[in-house]
Coordinates of C-alpha atoms in Angstrom, one line a residue:
X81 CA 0.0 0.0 0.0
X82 CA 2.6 2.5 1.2
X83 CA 4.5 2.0 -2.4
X84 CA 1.6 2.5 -4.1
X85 CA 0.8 5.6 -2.1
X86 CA 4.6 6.5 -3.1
X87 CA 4.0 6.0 -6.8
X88 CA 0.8 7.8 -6.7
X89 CA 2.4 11.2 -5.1
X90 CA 5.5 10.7 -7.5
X91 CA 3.4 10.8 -10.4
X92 CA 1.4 13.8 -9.2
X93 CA 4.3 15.8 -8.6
X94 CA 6.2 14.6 -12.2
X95 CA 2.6 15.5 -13.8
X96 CA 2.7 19.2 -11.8
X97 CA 6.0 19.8 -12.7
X98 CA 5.3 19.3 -16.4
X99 CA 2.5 21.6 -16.0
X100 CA 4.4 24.2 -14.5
X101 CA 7.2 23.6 -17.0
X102 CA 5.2 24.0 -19.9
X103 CA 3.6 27.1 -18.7
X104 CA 6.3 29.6 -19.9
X105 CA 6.5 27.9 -23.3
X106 CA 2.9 28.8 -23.6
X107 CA 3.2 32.2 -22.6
X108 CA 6.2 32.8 -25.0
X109 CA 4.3 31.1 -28.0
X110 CA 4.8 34.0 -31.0
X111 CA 1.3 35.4 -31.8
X112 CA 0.9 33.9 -35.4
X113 CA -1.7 36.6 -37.1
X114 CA -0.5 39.7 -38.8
X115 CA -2.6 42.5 -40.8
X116 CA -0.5 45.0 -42.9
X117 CA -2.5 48.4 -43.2
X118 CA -1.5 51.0 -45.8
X119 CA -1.1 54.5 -45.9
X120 CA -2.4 57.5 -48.4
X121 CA -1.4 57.7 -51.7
X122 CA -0.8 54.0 -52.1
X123 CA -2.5 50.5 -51.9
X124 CA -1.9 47.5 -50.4
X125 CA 0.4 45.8 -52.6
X126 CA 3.3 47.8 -52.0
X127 CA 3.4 45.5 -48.4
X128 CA 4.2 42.2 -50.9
X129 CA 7.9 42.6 -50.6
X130 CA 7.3 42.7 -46.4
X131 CA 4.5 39.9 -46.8
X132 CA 6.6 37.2 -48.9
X133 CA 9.4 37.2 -45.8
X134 CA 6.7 37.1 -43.3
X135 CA 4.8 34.2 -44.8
X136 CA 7.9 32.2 -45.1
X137 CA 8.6 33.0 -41.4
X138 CA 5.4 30.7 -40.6
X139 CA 3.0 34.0 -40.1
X140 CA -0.3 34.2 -41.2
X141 CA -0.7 37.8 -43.1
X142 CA -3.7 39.7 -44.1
X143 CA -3.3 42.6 -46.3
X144 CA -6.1 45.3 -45.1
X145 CA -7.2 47.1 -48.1
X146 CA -9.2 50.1 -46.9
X147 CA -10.9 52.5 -49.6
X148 CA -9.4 55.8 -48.9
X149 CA -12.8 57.9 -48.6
X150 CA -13.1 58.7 -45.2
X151 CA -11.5 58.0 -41.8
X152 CA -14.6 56.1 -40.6
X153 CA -14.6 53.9 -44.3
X154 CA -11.3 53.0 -43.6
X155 CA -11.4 51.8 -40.0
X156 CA -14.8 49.6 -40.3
X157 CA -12.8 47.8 -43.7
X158 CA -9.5 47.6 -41.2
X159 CA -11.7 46.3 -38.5
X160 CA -13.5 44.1 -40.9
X161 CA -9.8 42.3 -41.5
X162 CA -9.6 41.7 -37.9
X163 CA -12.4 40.4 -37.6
X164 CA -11.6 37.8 -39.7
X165 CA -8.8 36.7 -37.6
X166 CA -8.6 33.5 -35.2
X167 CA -6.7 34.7 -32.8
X168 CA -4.4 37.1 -31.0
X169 CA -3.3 39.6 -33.6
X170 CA -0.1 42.2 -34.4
X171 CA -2.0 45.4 -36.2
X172 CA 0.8 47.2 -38.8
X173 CA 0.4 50.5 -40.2
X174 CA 2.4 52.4 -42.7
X175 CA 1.8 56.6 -42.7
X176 CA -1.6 57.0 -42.5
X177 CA -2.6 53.6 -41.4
X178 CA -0.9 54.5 -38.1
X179 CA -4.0 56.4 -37.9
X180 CA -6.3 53.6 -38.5
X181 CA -4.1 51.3 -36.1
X182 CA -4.2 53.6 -33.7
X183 CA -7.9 53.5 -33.7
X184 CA -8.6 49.5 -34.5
X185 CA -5.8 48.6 -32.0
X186 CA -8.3 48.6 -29.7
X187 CA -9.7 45.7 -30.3
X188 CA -9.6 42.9 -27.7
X189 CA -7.6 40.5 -30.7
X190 CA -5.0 43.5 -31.1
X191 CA -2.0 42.6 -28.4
X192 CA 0.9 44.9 -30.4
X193 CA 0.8 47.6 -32.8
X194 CA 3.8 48.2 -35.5
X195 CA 4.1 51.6 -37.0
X196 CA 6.4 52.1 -39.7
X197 CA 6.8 55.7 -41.0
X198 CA 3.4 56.3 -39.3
X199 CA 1.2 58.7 -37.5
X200 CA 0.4 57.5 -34.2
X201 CA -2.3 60.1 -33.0
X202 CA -2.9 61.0 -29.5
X203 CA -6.4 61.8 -28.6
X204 CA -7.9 64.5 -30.4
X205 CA -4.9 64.9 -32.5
X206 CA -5.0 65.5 -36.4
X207 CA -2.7 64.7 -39.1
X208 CA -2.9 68.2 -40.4
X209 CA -2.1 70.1 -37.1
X210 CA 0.6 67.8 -36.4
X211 CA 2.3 68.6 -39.6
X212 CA 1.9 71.8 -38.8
X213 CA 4.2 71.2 -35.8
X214 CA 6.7 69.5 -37.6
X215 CA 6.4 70.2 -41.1
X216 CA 7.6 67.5 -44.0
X217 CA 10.0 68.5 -47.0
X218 CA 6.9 67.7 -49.4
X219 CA 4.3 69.8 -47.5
X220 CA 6.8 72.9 -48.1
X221 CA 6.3 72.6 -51.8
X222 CA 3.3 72.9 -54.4
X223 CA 3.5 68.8 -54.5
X224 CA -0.1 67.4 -53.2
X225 CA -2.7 68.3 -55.6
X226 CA -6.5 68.4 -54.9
X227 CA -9.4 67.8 -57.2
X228 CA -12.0 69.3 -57.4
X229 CA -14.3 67.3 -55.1
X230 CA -11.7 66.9 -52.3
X231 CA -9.4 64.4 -53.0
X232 CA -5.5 65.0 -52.7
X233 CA -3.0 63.2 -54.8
X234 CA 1.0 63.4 -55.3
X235 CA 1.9 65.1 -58.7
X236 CA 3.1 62.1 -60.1
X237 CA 6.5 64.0 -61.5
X238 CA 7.0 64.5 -57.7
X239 CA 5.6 61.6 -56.6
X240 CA 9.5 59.4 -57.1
X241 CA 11.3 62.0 -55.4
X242 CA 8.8 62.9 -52.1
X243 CA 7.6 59.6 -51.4
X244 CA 9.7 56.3 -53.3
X245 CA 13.2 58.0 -53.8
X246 CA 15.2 54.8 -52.6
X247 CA 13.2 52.3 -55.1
X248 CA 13.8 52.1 -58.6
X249 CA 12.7 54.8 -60.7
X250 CA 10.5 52.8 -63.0
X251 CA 9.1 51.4 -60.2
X252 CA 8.7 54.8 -58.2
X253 CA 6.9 55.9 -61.6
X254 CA 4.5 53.4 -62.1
X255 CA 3.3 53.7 -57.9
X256 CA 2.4 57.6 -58.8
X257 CA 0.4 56.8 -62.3
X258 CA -1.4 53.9 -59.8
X259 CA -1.5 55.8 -56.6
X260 CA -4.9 56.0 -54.6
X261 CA -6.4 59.0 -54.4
X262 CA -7.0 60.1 -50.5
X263 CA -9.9 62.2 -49.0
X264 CA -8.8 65.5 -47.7
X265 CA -10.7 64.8 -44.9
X266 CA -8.8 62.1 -43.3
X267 CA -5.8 64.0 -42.3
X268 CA -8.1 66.2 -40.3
X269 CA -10.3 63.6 -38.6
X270 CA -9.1 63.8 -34.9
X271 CA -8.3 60.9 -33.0
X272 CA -10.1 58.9 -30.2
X273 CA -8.4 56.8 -27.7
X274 CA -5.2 55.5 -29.0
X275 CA -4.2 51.8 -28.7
X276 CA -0.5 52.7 -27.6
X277 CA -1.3 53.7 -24.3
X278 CA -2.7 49.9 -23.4
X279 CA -1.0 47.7 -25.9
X280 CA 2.7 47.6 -26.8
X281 CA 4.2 49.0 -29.7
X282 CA 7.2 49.0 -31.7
X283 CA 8.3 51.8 -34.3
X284 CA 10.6 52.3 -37.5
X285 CA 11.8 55.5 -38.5
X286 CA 12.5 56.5 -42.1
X287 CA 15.2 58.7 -41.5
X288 CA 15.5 60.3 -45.6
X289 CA 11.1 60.4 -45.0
X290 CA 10.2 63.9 -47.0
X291 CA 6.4 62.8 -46.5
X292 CA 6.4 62.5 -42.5
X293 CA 9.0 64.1 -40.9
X294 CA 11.3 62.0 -39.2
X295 CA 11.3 64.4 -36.2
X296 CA 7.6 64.3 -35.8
X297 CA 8.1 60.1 -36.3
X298 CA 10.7 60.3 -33.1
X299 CA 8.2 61.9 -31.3
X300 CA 5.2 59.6 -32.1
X301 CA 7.5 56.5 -30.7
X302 CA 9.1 58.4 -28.1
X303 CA 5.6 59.4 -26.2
X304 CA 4.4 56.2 -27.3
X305 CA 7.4 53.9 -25.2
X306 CA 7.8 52.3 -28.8
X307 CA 10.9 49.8 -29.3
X308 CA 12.5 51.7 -31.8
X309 CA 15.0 51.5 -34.6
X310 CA 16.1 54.1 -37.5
X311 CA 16.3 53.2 -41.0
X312 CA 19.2 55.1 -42.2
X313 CA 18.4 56.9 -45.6
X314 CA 14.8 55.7 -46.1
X315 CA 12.4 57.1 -47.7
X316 CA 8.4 57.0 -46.9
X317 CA 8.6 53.4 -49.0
X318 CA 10.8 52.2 -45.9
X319 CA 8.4 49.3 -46.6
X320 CA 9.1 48.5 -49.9
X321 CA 13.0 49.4 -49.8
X322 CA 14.3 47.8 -46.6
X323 CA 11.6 44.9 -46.1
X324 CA 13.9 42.7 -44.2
X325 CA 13.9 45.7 -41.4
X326 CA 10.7 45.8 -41.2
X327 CA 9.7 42.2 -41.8
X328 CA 12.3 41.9 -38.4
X329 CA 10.7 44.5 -36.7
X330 CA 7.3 43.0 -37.3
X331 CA 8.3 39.1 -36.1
X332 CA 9.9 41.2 -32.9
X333 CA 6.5 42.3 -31.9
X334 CA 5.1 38.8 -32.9
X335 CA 7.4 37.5 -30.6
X336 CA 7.0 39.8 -27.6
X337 CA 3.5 41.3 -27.2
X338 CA 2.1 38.4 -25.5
X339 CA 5.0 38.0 -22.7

């Protein structure tokens, strides 16, 4: 009897300790969804370069392709993405889709937010007034066009130079003769509660950025407690020019929000 007693408690504690071994393993796990989020001016494609490394990596990537209308069109199709998830999720915006990160990061699936070259809004901050503050090489010239029922675009003779000056040229040229066209009126729709101040965040800066200046990127990470690295000589296409850095950055987060 007393042996059997013995062999019972020894397997109880062998089983606990397994338990409790395997506990940290599970809390380390890498969160394994990932939605990309463009900016203004551009679609979602420009993310493939960034999406090919992370798919290989093992990561399941969704590519959010919002419409560009209005601030609230663009977070319900960012949201809709989400939705669509399974799981814990990293939410990754480029320029203007900091905004809309900012915004969708709330959501209970969100557990890190990535912003590369991106606005990341406090509350009832605008694009506008911010850039304002810290004013981008591009917005000092006669660059960003509007027609006539509020849309702005990039004079696509400008468009390789201010936003895509570290890809090739014929590849620069062809983004601003396919660039989306952006309502005015999301770079003055003021933010609500930001995700950042719950949820951990991580931040590239594009230090050659004539579309966001890097100053006013260095502050968004800064007040934000972002882990933070520089891209030396990027341009806003950080994305598409130095994917690896930003592929690395991303699969940091994925590694590191949930602990």
């Amino acid at each position: 009897m007393n042996k059997r007693i013995l062999h019972r408690n020894l397997l109880a504690a062998a089983l606990l300790l397994g338990v409790v071994a395997s506990a940290p393993a599970l809390a380390a796990e890498p969160v394994h969804n990932i939605v990309l989020v463009h900016g203004a001016w551009v679609n979602g494609s420009g993310w493939k370069p960034v999406y090919d490394i992370l798919v290989k990596d093992g990561y399941h990537v969704s590519v959010a392709e919002h419409p560009l209308t209005s601030f609230n069109d663009d977070v319900t199709a960012v949201k809709r993405i989400v939705d669509m998830q399974d799981g814990p999720t990293i939410l990754v915006g480029h320029s203007y889709g900091g905004a809309l990160v900012t915004d969708v990061g709330n959501d209970s699936k969100v557990v890190g937010l990535v912003y590369i070259a991106a606005h990341a809004l406090d509350q009832g901050e605008t694009e506008v007034a911010n850039g304002k503050r810290f004013p981008s090489a591009t917005s000092q010239t006669t660059d960003i066009k509007k027609t006539a029922d509020g849309f702005l675009y990039l004079d696509p003779a400008h468009y390789p130079a201010d936003f895509a000056a570290d890809l090739p040229l014929p590849q620069a040229q062809f983004e601003a003769n396919s660039q989306e066209l952006t309502a005015a009126s999301v770079f003055a729709a003021p933010a609500g509660h930001p995700a950042w101040k719950d949820k951990p965040s991580w931040y590239a800066v594009a230090t050659s950025d004539r579309i966001i200046n890097p100053d006013l990127e260095r502050m968004y990470a800064k007040r934000a407690g972002s882990h933070t690295i520089e891209i030396k000589g990027a341009s806003h296409s950080v994305y598409e020019s130095h994917p690896k850095e930003v592929a690395a950055l991303i699969e940091q987060a994925a590694k590191h929000a949930g602990s």
